[in-house]
Every structure is written in C-alpha cells, then in structure tokens.
C-alpha cells in the first residue's frame, strides 16, 4: 500500500455518494449522478466534462481505496468487467464512434480525487478529447445522462461467484 496523498481532514466525495450523503459543501457530486451501485462498485456521471461531449462515466469501488495499488483483486475484476458493460451501454445510449478509458494514480499521475476511479469516455471522430480543459457539467445534464445510461446498463455480466 502506498501512503495516502489525501490532505488532512479530506472528505471523500465518492464515499459520500456511496453512502447517499453528498451534503458536505466540498462534494460536487449529486445523488442523481448515480447510474449503478452494488456492494463492490459504483458507476456515476462525472461532475466535469471535456469538450462538447459531456457525460462521461466513472467507475469506483464502493469501499474506499485510494489507488490502483490498493484495490483487492475481486474489486479490480469487477471494475474491469463493469468498464466493458458501461462501454456497451454508452454505445446503446449515445451511439459514439468509440470509447476510451483513463485512470490516474498519485499526484504525479494526475490524480486529484483520493478515491480510485476509472473514467469511461464516449468518443467521436475528431473530438480532440485530450486537448480540452475540464469544465463543470450542470447537475441536470448529469442526471439526464445517468438516467440514459442506467436504462441500458446490464450489470449482470460483471457479477463474480462468491
């Protein structure tokens, strides 16, 4: 396990989302961002977007693990399987031309929320995703995207035997 990079007094926004309590003033998440939740993982719409195509998803463990290095094997497997299902759901819901995933660890790796999360981006030809600065996405846009994705997400194939 790597030492935590979270500042003293850090209130984890993703743990708040898992617990159903996003009332901390530093938490930009909304309960309506949630696409899926079970004992191992949560899927939600990111509060920030890049470029013209807002509404990428994030997959996080339901338990608090800061980085990839910390994840138990079962949770890592569930996240990987869920990434495929989220990508398939995006193809059904929004008809993108492709899908990209991205994940960051530690400050030098560009991590800024101290709870593991995997970004899943719907992609369009010439969207220049990696050339855009992130910007806030309105809660009502996130809520609509969460509903659209939840309507077609099949989490069944992500289940592992106990």
JSON list of C-alpha atoms in Angstrom, two decimals:
[
{"chain": "A", "resi": 1, "resn": "UNK", "atom": "CA", "xyz": [0.00, 0.00, 0.00]},
{"chain": "A", "resi": 2, "resn": "UNK", "atom": "CA", "xyz": [1.21, 3.48, -0.93]},
{"chain": "A", "resi": 3, "resn": "UNK", "atom": "CA", "xyz": [0.89, 6.31, 1.61]},
{"chain": "A", "resi": 4, "resn": "UNK", "atom": "CA", "xyz": [-2.24, 8.40, 1.18]},
{"chain": "A", "resi": 5, "resn": "UNK", "atom": "CA", "xyz": [-1.98, 11.71, -0.63]},
{"chain": "A", "resi": 6, "resn": "UNK", "atom": "CA", "xyz": [-5.27, 12.98, 0.76]},
{"chain": "A", "resi": 7, "resn": "UNK", "atom": "CA", "xyz": [-4.90, 16.20, 2.75]},
{"chain": "A", "resi": 8, "resn": "UNK", "atom": "CA", "xyz": [-5.71, 16.23, 6.44]},
{"chain": "A", "resi": 9, "resn": "UNK", "atom": "CA", "xyz": [-9.47, 16.42, 7.01]},
{"chain": "A", "resi": 10, "resn": "UNK", "atom": "CA", "xyz": [-10.24, 15.19, 3.48]},
{"chain": "A", "resi": 11, "resn": "UNK", "atom": "CA", "xyz": [-13.91, 14.35, 2.96]},
{"chain": "A", "resi": 12, "resn": "UNK", "atom": "CA", "xyz": [-14.12, 11.82, 0.15]},
{"chain": "A", "resi": 13, "resn": "UNK", "atom": "CA", "xyz": [-16.82, 12.81, -2.36]},
{"chain": "A", "resi": 14, "resn": "UNK", "atom": "CA", "xyz": [-17.17, 9.29, -3.73]},
{"chain": "A", "resi": 15, "resn": "UNK", "atom": "CA", "xyz": [-17.63, 7.77, -0.27]},
{"chain": "A", "resi": 16, "resn": "UNK", "atom": "CA", "xyz": [-20.37, 10.36, 0.27]},
{"chain": "A", "resi": 17, "resn": "UNK", "atom": "CA", "xyz": [-22.03, 9.26, -2.96]},
{"chain": "A", "resi": 18, "resn": "UNK", "atom": "CA", "xyz": [-21.81, 5.60, -1.92]},
{"chain": "A", "resi": 19, "resn": "UNK", "atom": "CA", "xyz": [-23.36, 6.45, 1.47]},
{"chain": "A", "resi": 20, "resn": "UNK", "atom": "CA", "xyz": [-26.11, 8.53, -0.15]},
{"chain": "A", "resi": 21, "resn": "UNK", "atom": "CA", "xyz": [-24.93, 11.70, 1.59]},
{"chain": "A", "resi": 22, "resn": "UNK", "atom": "CA", "xyz": [-23.46, 14.41, -0.62]},
{"chain": "A", "resi": 23, "resn": "UNK", "atom": "CA", "xyz": [-24.23, 17.24, 1.80]},
{"chain": "A", "resi": 24, "resn": "UNK", "atom": "CA", "xyz": [-20.59, 18.16, 2.50]},
{"chain": "A", "resi": 25, "resn": "UNK", "atom": "CA", "xyz": [-20.05, 21.58, 0.89]},
{"chain": "A", "resi": 26, "resn": "UNK", "atom": "CA", "xyz": [-16.88, 20.34, -0.84]},
{"chain": "A", "resi": 27, "resn": "UNK", "atom": "CA", "xyz": [-18.76, 17.49, -2.55]},
{"chain": "A", "resi": 28, "resn": "UNK", "atom": "CA", "xyz": [-19.82, 18.44, -6.08]},
{"chain": "A", "resi": 29, "resn": "UNK", "atom": "CA", "xyz": [-21.49, 15.06, -6.70]},
{"chain": "A", "resi": 30, "resn": "UNK", "atom": "CA", "xyz": [-25.28, 14.75, -6.72]},
{"chain": "A", "resi": 31, "resn": "UNK", "atom": "CA", "xyz": [-27.25, 11.61, -5.91]},
{"chain": "A", "resi": 32, "resn": "UNK", "atom": "CA", "xyz": [-28.81, 11.90, -9.39]},
{"chain": "A", "resi": 33, "resn": "UNK", "atom": "CA", "xyz": [-25.32, 11.33, -10.89]},
{"chain": "A", "resi": 34, "resn": "UNK", "atom": "CA", "xyz": [-25.51, 7.68, -9.81]},
{"chain": "A", "resi": 35, "resn": "UNK", "atom": "CA", "xyz": [-26.00, 5.16, -12.61]},
{"chain": "A", "resi": 36, "resn": "UNK", "atom": "CA", "xyz": [-25.44, 1.91, -10.68]},
{"chain": "A", "resi": 37, "resn": "UNK", "atom": "CA", "xyz": [-24.36, 0.77, -7.22]},
{"chain": "A", "resi": 38, "resn": "UNK", "atom": "CA", "xyz": [-23.80, -2.56, -5.50]},
{"chain": "A", "resi": 39, "resn": "UNK", "atom": "CA", "xyz": [-21.59, -3.92, -2.71]},
{"chain": "A", "resi": 40, "resn": "UNK", "atom": "CA", "xyz": [-18.40, -3.71, -4.81]},
{"chain": "A", "resi": 41, "resn": "UNK", "atom": "CA", "xyz": [-18.73, -0.85, -7.32]},
{"chain": "A", "resi": 42, "resn": "UNK", "atom": "CA", "xyz": [-20.49, 2.36, -8.20]},
{"chain": "A", "resi": 43, "resn": "UNK", "atom": "CA", "xyz": [-20.97, 3.92, -11.63]},
{"chain": "A", "resi": 44, "resn": "UNK", "atom": "CA", "xyz": [-21.76, 7.61, -11.91]},
{"chain": "A", "resi": 45, "resn": "UNK", "atom": "CA", "xyz": [-21.60, 10.53, -14.30]},
{"chain": "A", "resi": 46, "resn": "UNK", "atom": "CA", "xyz": [-18.56, 12.76, -13.77]},
{"chain": "A", "resi": 47, "resn": "UNK", "atom": "CA", "xyz": [-19.09, 16.30, -12.50]},
{"chain": "A", "resi": 48, "resn": "UNK", "atom": "CA", "xyz": [-16.61, 17.63, -15.07]},
{"chain": "A", "resi": 49, "resn": "UNK", "atom": "CA", "xyz": [-16.69, 17.29, -18.84]},
{"chain": "A", "resi": 50, "resn": "UNK", "atom": "CA", "xyz": [-14.20, 17.79, -21.63]},
{"chain": "A", "resi": 51, "resn": "UNK", "atom": "CA", "xyz": [-15.10, 19.48, -24.88]},
{"chain": "A", "resi": 52, "resn": "UNK", "atom": "CA", "xyz": [-18.56, 19.40, -26.44]},
{"chain": "A", "resi": 53, "resn": "UNK", "atom": "CA", "xyz": [-19.50, 15.86, -25.41]},
{"chain": "A", "resi": 54, "resn": "UNK", "atom": "CA", "xyz": [-20.38, 15.94, -21.73]},
{"chain": "A", "resi": 55, "resn": "UNK", "atom": "CA", "xyz": [-21.44, 12.94, -19.79]},
{"chain": "A", "resi": 56, "resn": "UNK", "atom": "CA", "xyz": [-18.59, 10.52, -19.32]},
{"chain": "A", "resi": 57, "resn": "UNK", "atom": "CA", "xyz": [-18.94, 7.85, -16.65]},
{"chain": "A", "resi": 58, "resn": "UNK", "atom": "CA", "xyz": [-16.70, 6.93, -13.76]},
{"chain": "A", "resi": 59, "resn": "UNK", "atom": "CA", "xyz": [-16.43, 3.54, -12.08]},
{"chain": "A", "resi": 60, "resn": "UNK", "atom": "CA", "xyz": [-15.21, 3.41, -8.47]},
{"chain": "A", "resi": 61, "resn": "UNK", "atom": "CA", "xyz": [-15.05, 0.81, -5.75]},
{"chain": "A", "resi": 62, "resn": "UNK", "atom": "CA", "xyz": [-17.85, 1.11, -3.20]},
{"chain": "A", "resi": 63, "resn": "UNK", "atom": "CA", "xyz": [-15.21, 0.81, -0.47]},
{"chain": "A", "resi": 64, "resn": "UNK", "atom": "CA", "xyz": [-12.58, 3.49, -0.02]},
{"chain": "A", "resi": 65, "resn": "UNK", "atom": "CA", "xyz": [-9.39, 2.57, -1.87]},
{"chain": "A", "resi": 66, "resn": "UNK", "atom": "CA", "xyz": [-7.20, 5.46, -2.96]},
{"chain": "A", "resi": 67, "resn": "UNK", "atom": "CA", "xyz": [-5.25, 3.97, -5.87]},
{"chain": "A", "resi": 68, "resn": "UNK", "atom": "CA", "xyz": [-4.96, 1.05, -8.23]},
{"chain": "A", "resi": 69, "resn": "UNK", "atom": "CA", "xyz": [-2.25, -0.36, -5.96]},
{"chain": "A", "resi": 70, "resn": "UNK", "atom": "CA", "xyz": [-4.73, -0.71, -3.08]},
{"chain": "A", "resi": 71, "resn": "UNK", "atom": "CA", "xyz": [-7.61, -2.50, -4.85]},
{"chain": "A", "resi": 72, "resn": "UNK", "atom": "CA", "xyz": [-8.47, -6.04, -3.77]},
{"chain": "A", "resi": 73, "resn": "UNK", "atom": "CA", "xyz": [-8.43, -8.46, -6.71]},
{"chain": "A", "resi": 74, "resn": "UNK", "atom": "CA", "xyz": [-12.20, -9.03, -6.61]},
{"chain": "A", "resi": 75, "resn": "UNK", "atom": "CA", "xyz": [-12.95, -5.31, -6.78]},
{"chain": "A", "resi": 76, "resn": "UNK", "atom": "CA", "xyz": [-10.42, -4.79, -9.59]},
{"chain": "A", "resi": 77, "resn": "UNK", "atom": "CA", "xyz": [-12.05, -7.63, -11.54]},
{"chain": "A", "resi": 78, "resn": "UNK", "atom": "CA", "xyz": [-15.50, -6.12, -11.03]},
{"chain": "A", "resi": 79, "resn": "UNK", "atom": "CA", "xyz": [-14.28, -2.69, -12.18]},
{"chain": "A", "resi": 80, "resn": "UNK", "atom": "CA", "xyz": [-12.77, -4.23, -15.34]},
{"chain": "A", "resi": 81, "resn": "UNK", "atom": "CA", "xyz": [-15.93, -6.15, -16.13]},
{"chain": "A", "resi": 82, "resn": "UNK", "atom": "CA", "xyz": [-18.06, -3.09, -15.40]},
{"chain": "A", "resi": 83, "resn": "UNK", "atom": "CA", "xyz": [-15.93, -0.97, -17.74]},
{"chain": "A", "resi": 84, "resn": "UNK", "atom": "CA", "xyz": [-16.91, -3.26, -20.60]},
{"chain": "A", "resi": 85, "resn": "UNK", "atom": "CA", "xyz": [-20.60, -3.10, -19.67]},
{"chain": "A", "resi": 86, "resn": "UNK", "atom": "CA", "xyz": [-20.52, 0.70, -19.32]},
{"chain": "A", "resi": 87, "resn": "UNK", "atom": "CA", "xyz": [-18.84, 0.96, -22.73]},
{"chain": "A", "resi": 88, "resn": "UNK", "atom": "CA", "xyz": [-21.53, -1.25, -24.28]},
{"chain": "A", "resi": 89, "resn": "UNK", "atom": "CA", "xyz": [-24.25, 0.80, -22.57]},
{"chain": "A", "resi": 90, "resn": "UNK", "atom": "CA", "xyz": [-22.73, 4.02, -23.92]},
{"chain": "A", "resi": 91, "resn": "UNK", "atom": "CA", "xyz": [-22.80, 2.56, -27.43]},
{"chain": "A", "resi": 92, "resn": "UNK", "atom": "CA", "xyz": [-26.53, 1.82, -26.99]},
{"chain": "A", "resi": 93, "resn": "UNK", "atom": "CA", "xyz": [-27.47, 5.06, -25.25]},
{"chain": "A", "resi": 94, "resn": "UNK", "atom": "CA", "xyz": [-25.44, 7.63, -27.18]},
{"chain": "A", "resi": 95, "resn": "UNK", "atom": "CA", "xyz": [-24.05, 5.93, -30.32]},
{"chain": "A", "resi": 96, "resn": "UNK", "atom": "CA", "xyz": [-20.48, 7.25, -30.00]},
{"chain": "A", "resi": 97, "resn": "UNK", "atom": "CA", "xyz": [-17.88, 6.34, -32.60]},
{"chain": "A", "resi": 98, "resn": "UNK", "atom": "CA", "xyz": [-15.65, 4.76, -29.94]},
{"chain": "A", "resi": 99, "resn": "UNK", "atom": "CA", "xyz": [-14.82, 4.52, -26.23]},
{"chain": "A", "resi": 100, "resn": "UNK", "atom": "CA", "xyz": [-11.72, 5.50, -24.23]},
{"chain": "A", "resi": 101, "resn": "UNK", "atom": "CA", "xyz": [-10.81, 4.69, -20.64]},
{"chain": "A", "resi": 102, "resn": "UNK", "atom": "CA", "xyz": [-8.39, 6.57, -18.42]},
{"chain": "A", "resi": 103, "resn": "UNK", "atom": "CA", "xyz": [-7.23, 6.21, -14.82]},
{"chain": "A", "resi": 104, "resn": "UNK", "atom": "CA", "xyz": [-4.77, 8.21, -12.69]},
{"chain": "A", "resi": 105, "resn": "UNK", "atom": "CA", "xyz": [-2.72, 7.37, -9.57]},
{"chain": "A", "resi": 106, "resn": "UNK", "atom": "CA", "xyz": [-0.96, 9.79, -7.21]},
{"chain": "A", "resi": 107, "resn": "UNK", "atom": "CA", "xyz": [-0.30, 13.49, -7.83]},
{"chain": "A", "resi": 108, "resn": "UNK", "atom": "CA", "xyz": [2.38, 12.87, -10.47]},
{"chain": "A", "resi": 109, "resn": "UNK", "atom": "CA", "xyz": [-0.12, 10.62, -12.26]},
{"chain": "A", "resi": 110, "resn": "UNK", "atom": "CA", "xyz": [-2.67, 13.47, -12.32]},
{"chain": "A", "resi": 111, "resn": "UNK", "atom": "CA", "xyz": [-4.95, 12.04, -9.61]},
{"chain": "A", "resi": 112, "resn": "UNK", "atom": "CA", "xyz": [-6.88, 14.72, -7.73]},
{"chain": "A", "resi": 113, "resn": "UNK", "atom": "CA", "xyz": [-9.69, 12.80, -6.02]},
{"chain": "A", "resi": 114, "resn": "UNK", "atom": "CA", "xyz": [-8.26, 10.43, -3.42]},
{"chain": "A", "resi": 115, "resn": "UNK", "atom": "CA", "xyz": [-10.57, 7.50, -4.18]},
{"chain": "A", "resi": 116, "resn": "UNK", "atom": "CA", "xyz": [-9.81, 5.19, -7.12]},
{"chain": "A", "resi": 117, "resn": "UNK", "atom": "CA", "xyz": [-11.87, 5.93, -10.23]},
{"chain": "A", "resi": 118, "resn": "UNK", "atom": "CA", "xyz": [-11.78, 4.79, -13.83]},
{"chain": "A", "resi": 119, "resn": "UNK", "atom": "CA", "xyz": [-13.03, 7.26, -16.45]},
{"chain": "A", "resi": 120, "resn": "UNK", "atom": "CA", "xyz": [-15.03, 5.82, -19.37]},
{"chain": "A", "resi": 121, "resn": "UNK", "atom": "CA", "xyz": [-15.44, 8.33, -22.21]},
{"chain": "A", "resi": 122, "resn": "UNK", "atom": "CA", "xyz": [-17.76, 8.13, -25.20]},
{"chain": "A", "resi": 123, "resn": "UNK", "atom": "CA", "xyz": [-15.69, 9.29, -28.19]},
{"chain": "A", "resi": 124, "resn": "UNK", "atom": "CA", "xyz": [-16.49, 10.88, -31.55]},
{"chain": "A", "resi": 125, "resn": "UNK", "atom": "CA", "xyz": [-14.25, 11.26, -34.60]},
{"chain": "A", "resi": 126, "resn": "UNK", "atom": "CA", "xyz": [-12.12, 14.39, -34.24]},
{"chain": "A", "resi": 127, "resn": "UNK", "atom": "CA", "xyz": [-13.47, 15.22, -30.74]},
{"chain": "A", "resi": 128, "resn": "UNK", "atom": "CA", "xyz": [-9.94, 16.12, -29.61]},
{"chain": "A", "resi": 129, "resn": "UNK", "atom": "CA", "xyz": [-10.83, 14.97, -26.09]},
{"chain": "A", "resi": 130, "resn": "UNK", "atom": "CA", "xyz": [-7.31, 15.23, -24.73]},
{"chain": "A", "resi": 131, "resn": "UNK", "atom": "CA", "xyz": [-6.87, 18.80, -25.96]},
{"chain": "A", "resi": 132, "resn": "UNK", "atom": "CA", "xyz": [-9.75, 20.20, -23.87]},
{"chain": "A", "resi": 133, "resn": "UNK", "atom": "CA", "xyz": [-9.64, 21.56, -20.35]},
{"chain": "A", "resi": 134, "resn": "UNK", "atom": "CA", "xyz": [-12.17, 20.12, -17.98]},
{"chain": "A", "resi": 135, "resn": "UNK", "atom": "CA", "xyz": [-15.22, 22.18, -17.13]},
{"chain": "A", "resi": 136, "resn": "UNK", "atom": "CA", "xyz": [-18.18, 21.71, -14.78]},
{"chain": "A", "resi": 137, "resn": "UNK", "atom": "CA", "xyz": [-21.21, 19.87, -16.14]},
{"chain": "A", "resi": 138, "resn": "UNK", "atom": "CA", "xyz": [-24.60, 21.11, -14.94]},
{"chain": "A", "resi": 139, "resn": "UNK", "atom": "CA", "xyz": [-26.35, 18.75, -12.48]},
{"chain": "A", "resi": 140, "resn": "UNK", "atom": "CA", "xyz": [-29.43, 18.46, -14.70]},
{"chain": "A", "resi": 141, "resn": "UNK", "atom": "CA", "xyz": [-27.25, 17.35, -17.65]},
{"chain": "A", "resi": 142, "resn": "UNK", "atom": "CA", "xyz": [-25.52, 14.77, -15.45]},
{"chain": "A", "resi": 143, "resn": "UNK", "atom": "CA", "xyz": [-28.86, 13.49, -14.13]},
{"chain": "A", "resi": 144, "resn": "UNK", "atom": "CA", "xyz": [-30.21, 13.04, -17.66]},
{"chain": "A", "resi": 145, "resn": "UNK", "atom": "CA", "xyz": [-27.05, 11.23, -18.74]},
{"chain": "A", "resi": 146, "resn": "UNK", "atom": "CA", "xyz": [-27.22, 9.00, -15.66]},
{"chain": "A", "resi": 147, "resn": "UNK", "atom": "CA", "xyz": [-30.82, 8.03, -16.46]},
{"chain": "A", "resi": 148, "resn": "UNK", "atom": "CA", "xyz": [-29.97, 7.33, -20.11]},
{"chain": "A", "resi": 149, "resn": "UNK", "atom": "CA", "xyz": [-27.03, 5.13, -19.21]},
{"chain": "A", "resi": 150, "resn": "UNK", "atom": "CA", "xyz": [-28.82, 3.33, -16.36]},
{"chain": "A", "resi": 151, "resn": "UNK", "atom": "CA", "xyz": [-31.67, 2.43, -18.71]},
{"chain": "A", "resi": 152, "resn": "UNK", "atom": "CA", "xyz": [-29.36, 0.31, -20.89]},
{"chain": "A", "resi": 153, "resn": "UNK", "atom": "CA", "xyz": [-26.62, -0.83, -18.46]},
{"chain": "A", "resi": 154, "resn": "UNK", "atom": "CA", "xyz": [-26.59, -4.59, -17.91]},
{"chain": "A", "resi": 155, "resn": "UNK", "atom": "CA", "xyz": [-24.57, -5.19, -14.74]},
{"chain": "A", "resi": 156, "resn": "UNK", "atom": "CA", "xyz": [-25.31, -8.91, -14.69]},
{"chain": "A", "resi": 157, "resn": "UNK", "atom": "CA", "xyz": [-22.17, -9.97, -16.58]},
{"chain": "A", "resi": 158, "resn": "UNK", "atom": "CA", "xyz": [-20.00, -8.17, -14.00]},
{"chain": "A", "resi": 159, "resn": "UNK", "atom": "CA", "xyz": [-21.05, -10.47, -11.17]},
{"chain": "A", "resi": 160, "resn": "UNK", "atom": "CA", "xyz": [-18.44, -12.89, -9.86]},
{"chain": "A", "resi": 161, "resn": "UNK", "atom": "CA", "xyz": [-19.15, -16.09, -7.90]},
{"chain": "A", "resi": 162, "resn": "UNK", "atom": "CA", "xyz": [-18.86, -15.64, -4.14]}
]
